[in-house]
Amino acid sequence: MEDRRNVVLDINEKDEIVHVRRNRAEPLARLDRELKIIWWKDADTWEKFHKSVEGFLEAEKVTADTVLMEGQTPDVRPKNAPSRPIIHFMQGDCTPAYVEDLLKYEPIKFQNTYGVYLVPPAQGEPESKDPRDRWLRADVIRTDSRAVEGTHGGEYRSTRFKMKDQVIARRATHITFTKKEIFKGDKATDQVIPYEDPYRPEKLALMEKRGEIEVVYRGKHAAGSAGANF
């Protein structure tokens, strides 16, 4: 990932955003100021430079309301669709209701906002009209931990569950997952890492038998009373 402190950006006479390095200007994206659209060279360039470019455009007081990759057609939000949900000031564009709204009504915006990975079409396969058909997906194990109602945070209950056919993207939300979270190595494969509990009971028993740990308590406990790992 590019060190944002060392990224030098400029806008040339063609309204291209360029990365200036060693007296060379590499085009990253182009602007349509009238339509307020930024067209990125490709998704990999977006992933590497989008944070730097967003900061640069803000400093230059240039507004781009729509982000597209070259060759994409903007979404046409259905007339009967509701207004976009309000974005929470802390969660930003990862506000769950907003994420789900884009997924349902504006898939191109969803794809570009969160950097969804695409599955290349098979040779001779026609391009689908629905961009969601090419999104990389996988089953994902997730653990939810929350306070037991009525205990005021004194006790917690955890639920481990599998989410089917989840979207794999460059940014994580409550319904998108990064490759780093679930895949082995740097490249996506069909092999999803199975959930491994490092402190499952049988492993703890073996560690105790070998003298690697000393059990000081065994049983149910109030949240926060048995260390940060619980």
Tab-separated table of C-alpha atoms in Angstrom:
chain	number	residue	atom	x	y	z
A	1	MET	CA	0.000	0.000	0.000
A	2	GLU	CA	1.248	3.452	-0.925
A	3	ASP	CA	2.526	5.630	1.921
A	4	ARG	CA	0.093	8.561	1.743
A	5	ARG	CA	2.694	10.946	3.165
A	6	ASN	CA	4.862	10.431	0.071
A	7	VAL	CA	2.120	10.596	-2.563
A	8	VAL	CA	2.340	13.703	-4.743
A	9	LEU	CA	-0.816	14.306	-6.792
A	10	ASP	CA	-1.791	16.835	-9.411
A	11	ILE	CA	-4.560	17.524	-11.951
A	12	ASN	CA	-3.370	17.979	-15.533
A	13	GLU	CA	-4.910	19.916	-18.425
A	14	LYS	CA	-7.048	16.874	-19.354
A	15	ASP	CA	-8.597	16.855	-15.873
A	16	GLU	CA	-6.719	13.667	-15.071
A	17	ILE	CA	-5.568	13.042	-11.516
A	18	VAL	CA	-1.942	12.014	-11.789
A	19	HIS	CA	0.621	10.562	-9.434
A	20	VAL	CA	3.856	12.524	-9.813
A	21	ARG	CA	6.966	10.478	-9.158
A	22	ARG	CA	10.514	10.845	-10.491
A	23	ASN	CA	9.444	13.513	-12.978
A	24	ARG	CA	6.775	11.222	-14.377
A	25	ALA	CA	3.026	11.707	-14.094
A	26	GLU	CA	1.063	8.454	-13.946
A	27	PRO	CA	-2.690	8.900	-14.600
A	28	LEU	CA	-4.827	7.408	-11.837
A	29	ALA	CA	-8.297	8.707	-12.632
A	30	ARG	CA	-10.109	11.355	-14.625
A	31	LEU	CA	-12.665	13.920	-13.546
A	32	ASP	CA	-15.961	15.009	-15.031
A	33	ARG	CA	-16.449	18.237	-13.110
A	34	GLU	CA	-19.856	18.935	-14.612
A	35	LEU	CA	-21.343	15.556	-13.669
A	36	LYS	CA	-19.170	15.350	-10.529
A	37	ILE	CA	-17.853	11.905	-11.472
A	38	ILE	CA	-14.394	10.442	-10.895
A	39	TRP	CA	-13.484	7.615	-13.271
A	40	TRP	CA	-10.737	5.383	-11.896
A	41	LYS	CA	-8.277	3.567	-14.140
A	42	ASP	CA	-9.142	0.240	-12.460
A	43	ALA	CA	-10.024	-1.268	-9.082
A	44	ASP	CA	-6.395	-1.964	-8.127
A	45	THR	CA	-5.496	1.697	-8.666
A	46	TRP	CA	-8.528	2.720	-6.589
A	47	GLU	CA	-7.448	0.391	-3.780
A	48	LYS	CA	-3.942	1.815	-3.702
A	49	PHE	CA	-4.670	5.524	-4.055
A	50	HIS	CA	-8.289	6.319	-3.186
A	51	LYS	CA	-7.578	7.654	0.312
A	52	SER	CA	-4.832	9.942	-0.972
A	53	VAL	CA	-6.982	11.153	-3.866
A	54	GLU	CA	-9.991	11.802	-1.612
A	55	GLY	CA	-7.833	13.969	0.651
A	56	PHE	CA	-6.298	15.736	-2.345
A	57	LEU	CA	-9.681	16.552	-3.915
A	58	GLU	CA	-11.000	17.850	-0.611
A	59	ALA	CA	-7.989	20.155	-0.289
A	60	GLU	CA	-8.481	21.313	-3.893
A	61	LYS	CA	-12.214	21.871	-3.227
A	62	VAL	CA	-13.142	19.518	-6.070
A	63	THR	CA	-16.376	17.577	-5.569
A	64	ALA	CA	-16.905	14.059	-6.962
A	65	ASP	CA	-20.216	12.563	-5.893
A	66	THR	CA	-19.966	9.440	-8.068
A	67	VAL	CA	-17.068	6.976	-8.230
A	68	LEU	CA	-16.806	4.711	-11.281
A	69	MET	CA	-14.229	2.475	-12.915
A	70	GLU	CA	-13.479	2.997	-16.605
A	71	GLY	CA	-16.095	1.193	-18.669
A	72	GLN	CA	-18.780	1.192	-15.994
A	73	THR	CA	-22.273	2.618	-16.378
A	74	PRO	CA	-23.677	4.528	-13.387
A	75	ASP	CA	-26.531	3.016	-11.386
A	76	VAL	CA	-30.057	4.112	-12.130
A	77	ARG	CA	-31.759	4.126	-8.748
A	78	PRO	CA	-35.343	2.817	-9.116
A	79	LYS	CA	-38.009	5.495	-8.858
A	80	ASN	CA	-39.845	3.462	-6.228
A	81	ALA	CA	-36.717	3.058	-4.067
A	82	PRO	CA	-36.770	4.826	-0.699
A	83	SER	CA	-34.417	7.679	0.102
A	84	ARG	CA	-30.934	6.593	1.094
A	85	PRO	CA	-30.658	6.028	4.860
A	86	ILE	CA	-28.927	8.652	6.959
A	87	ILE	CA	-25.221	7.937	7.439
A	88	HIS	CA	-24.190	7.665	11.097
A	89	PHE	CA	-21.522	10.228	11.945
A	90	MET	CA	-19.255	7.563	13.495
A	91	GLN	CA	-19.909	4.647	11.113
A	92	GLY	CA	-19.796	6.731	7.949
A	93	ASP	CA	-20.447	4.815	4.742
A	94	CYS	CA	-20.270	1.563	6.740
A	95	THR	CA	-23.577	2.402	8.459
A	96	PRO	CA	-25.442	-0.938	8.152
A	97	ALA	CA	-28.695	0.487	6.750
A	98	TYR	CA	-26.732	2.494	4.152
A	99	VAL	CA	-24.638	-0.521	3.113
A	100	GLU	CA	-27.733	-2.688	2.697
A	101	ASP	CA	-29.496	0.042	0.727
A	102	LEU	CA	-26.631	0.277	-1.787
A	103	LEU	CA	-26.502	-3.497	-2.095
A	104	LYS	CA	-30.189	-3.584	-3.025
A	105	TYR	CA	-30.623	-0.471	-5.145
A	106	GLU	CA	-27.173	0.697	-6.356
A	107	PRO	CA	-24.873	-2.305	-6.903
A	108	ILE	CA	-22.260	-0.394	-8.923
A	109	LYS	CA	-21.917	2.190	-6.150
A	110	PHE	CA	-21.736	-0.659	-3.611
A	111	GLN	CA	-19.064	-2.428	-5.679
A	112	ASN	CA	-16.919	0.687	-6.019
A	113	THR	CA	-17.419	2.040	-2.496
A	114	TYR	CA	-16.265	-1.145	-0.796
A	115	GLY	CA	-13.951	-2.489	-3.498
A	116	VAL	CA	-15.714	-5.759	-4.275
A	117	TYR	CA	-13.491	-8.382	-5.918
A	118	LEU	CA	-14.745	-9.748	-9.213
A	119	VAL	CA	-14.683	-13.248	-10.669
A	120	PRO	CA	-13.452	-13.139	-14.297
A	121	PRO	CA	-16.082	-14.361	-16.766
A	122	ALA	CA	-15.447	-17.711	-18.397
A	123	GLN	CA	-14.192	-17.614	-21.958
A	124	GLY	CA	-17.078	-16.874	-24.289
A	125	GLU	CA	-19.454	-16.141	-21.420
A	126	PRO	CA	-21.590	-13.035	-22.048
A	127	GLU	CA	-21.385	-10.187	-19.555
A	128	SER	CA	-24.260	-10.282	-17.064
A	129	LYS	CA	-26.539	-7.276	-16.809
A	130	ASP	CA	-26.419	-7.552	-13.002
A	131	PRO	CA	-22.910	-6.696	-11.674
A	132	ARG	CA	-23.626	-8.766	-8.548
A	133	ASP	CA	-23.354	-11.956	-10.619
A	134	ARG	CA	-19.570	-11.485	-10.864
A	135	TRP	CA	-18.871	-10.687	-7.222
A	136	LEU	CA	-16.479	-12.993	-5.377
A	137	ARG	CA	-18.281	-14.769	-2.550
A	138	ALA	CA	-17.535	-17.317	0.177
A	139	ASP	CA	-19.026	-18.796	3.351
A	140	VAL	CA	-17.678	-16.966	6.400
A	141	ILE	CA	-17.521	-17.885	10.091
A	142	ARG	CA	-18.406	-14.996	12.393
A	143	THR	CA	-18.659	-14.708	16.178
A	144	ASP	CA	-21.068	-12.292	17.829
A	145	SER	CA	-20.507	-11.441	21.501
A	146	ARG	CA	-22.936	-9.239	23.424
A	147	ALA	CA	-24.094	-8.540	26.951
A	148	VAL	CA	-26.854	-10.743	28.359
A	149	GLU	CA	-29.984	-8.633	28.750
A	150	GLY	CA	-30.553	-7.543	32.331
A	151	THR	CA	-26.948	-8.058	33.458
A	152	HIS	CA	-25.858	-4.488	32.590
A	153	GLY	CA	-22.706	-5.812	30.943
A	154	GLY	CA	-21.954	-8.225	33.768
A	155	GLU	CA	-22.325	-11.344	31.621
A	156	TYR	CA	-21.764	-11.940	27.926
A	157	ARG	CA	-23.052	-14.548	25.534
A	158	SER	CA	-21.225	-15.468	22.317
A	159	THR	CA	-22.746	-16.996	19.208
A	160	ARG	CA	-20.583	-18.461	16.475
A	161	PHE	CA	-22.306	-18.872	13.122
A	162	LYS	CA	-21.660	-19.326	9.416
A	163	MET	CA	-22.797	-16.646	6.980
A	164	LYS	CA	-23.479	-18.115	3.549
A	165	ASP	CA	-22.329	-16.684	0.227
A	166	GLN	CA	-20.817	-13.483	1.606
A	167	VAL	CA	-19.250	-10.753	-0.540
A	168	ILE	CA	-15.442	-10.507	-0.499
A	169	ALA	CA	-14.184	-6.936	-0.822
A	170	ARG	CA	-11.267	-4.629	-0.125
A	171	ARG	CA	-13.187	-2.919	2.696
A	172	ALA	CA	-14.934	-4.707	5.542
A	173	THR	CA	-18.529	-3.947	6.557
A	174	HIS	CA	-21.090	-6.062	8.371
A	175	ILE	CA	-21.830	-7.847	5.062
A	176	THR	CA	-18.481	-7.659	3.259
A	177	PHE	CA	-15.287	-9.430	4.259
A	178	THR	CA	-11.670	-8.875	3.227
A	179	LYS	CA	-9.423	-11.571	1.766
A	180	LYS	CA	-7.125	-11.153	4.767
A	181	GLU	CA	-9.982	-12.118	7.080
A	182	ILE	CA	-10.837	-15.426	5.467
A	183	PHE	CA	-8.347	-16.545	2.809
A	184	LYS	CA	-4.952	-18.187	3.108
A	185	GLY	CA	-2.112	-16.314	1.441
A	186	ASP	CA	-2.408	-13.240	-0.722
A	187	LYS	CA	-4.654	-14.658	-3.424
A	188	ALA	CA	-8.275	-15.708	-3.204
A	189	THR	CA	-8.785	-19.439	-3.543
A	190	ASP	CA	-11.682	-21.764	-2.995
A	191	GLN	CA	-10.156	-22.859	0.323
A	192	VAL	CA	-11.649	-20.823	3.154
A	193	ILE	CA	-9.780	-20.961	6.448
A	194	PRO	CA	-11.856	-22.996	8.917
A	195	TYR	CA	-12.497	-21.403	12.280
A	196	GLU	CA	-9.934	-22.546	14.838
A	197	ASP	CA	-10.567	-22.091	18.530
A	198	PRO	CA	-7.124	-21.839	20.174
A	199	TYR	CA	-8.615	-22.448	23.633
A	200	ARG	CA	-11.065	-25.270	22.980
A	201	PRO	CA	-11.573	-27.492	26.057
A	202	GLU	CA	-9.632	-30.500	24.777
A	203	LYS	CA	-6.639	-28.304	23.944
A	204	LEU	CA	-6.730	-26.648	27.350
A	205	ALA	CA	-6.848	-30.088	28.978
A	206	LEU	CA	-3.772	-31.175	27.017
A	207	MET	CA	-1.933	-27.949	27.918
A	208	GLU	CA	-2.818	-28.517	31.587
A	209	LYS	CA	-1.601	-32.118	31.442
A	210	ARG	CA	1.726	-31.000	29.966
A	211	GLY	CA	2.113	-28.391	32.683
A	212	GLU	CA	1.952	-25.490	30.256
A	213	ILE	CA	-0.901	-23.805	32.106
A	214	GLU	CA	-2.325	-23.769	35.595
A	215	VAL	CA	-6.114	-23.624	35.735
A	216	VAL	CA	-7.215	-21.131	38.387
A	217	TYR	CA	-10.949	-21.230	37.651
A	218	ARG	CA	-13.283	-23.445	35.655
A	219	GLY	CA	-16.964	-22.645	35.081
A	220	LYS	CA	-19.257	-19.791	34.191
A	221	HIS	CA	-18.148	-16.310	35.058
A	222	ALA	CA	-19.210	-12.704	34.943
A	223	ALA	CA	-17.924	-10.695	32.003
A	224	GLY	CA	-14.608	-8.989	32.678
A	225	SER	CA	-13.791	-11.133	35.717
A	226	ALA	CA	-11.588	-13.708	34.017
A	227	GLY	CA	-9.235	-11.656	31.884
A	228	ALA	CA	-9.272	-9.963	28.515
A	229	ASN	CA	-9.405	-13.204	26.523
A	230	PHE	CA	-12.967	-14.008	27.648
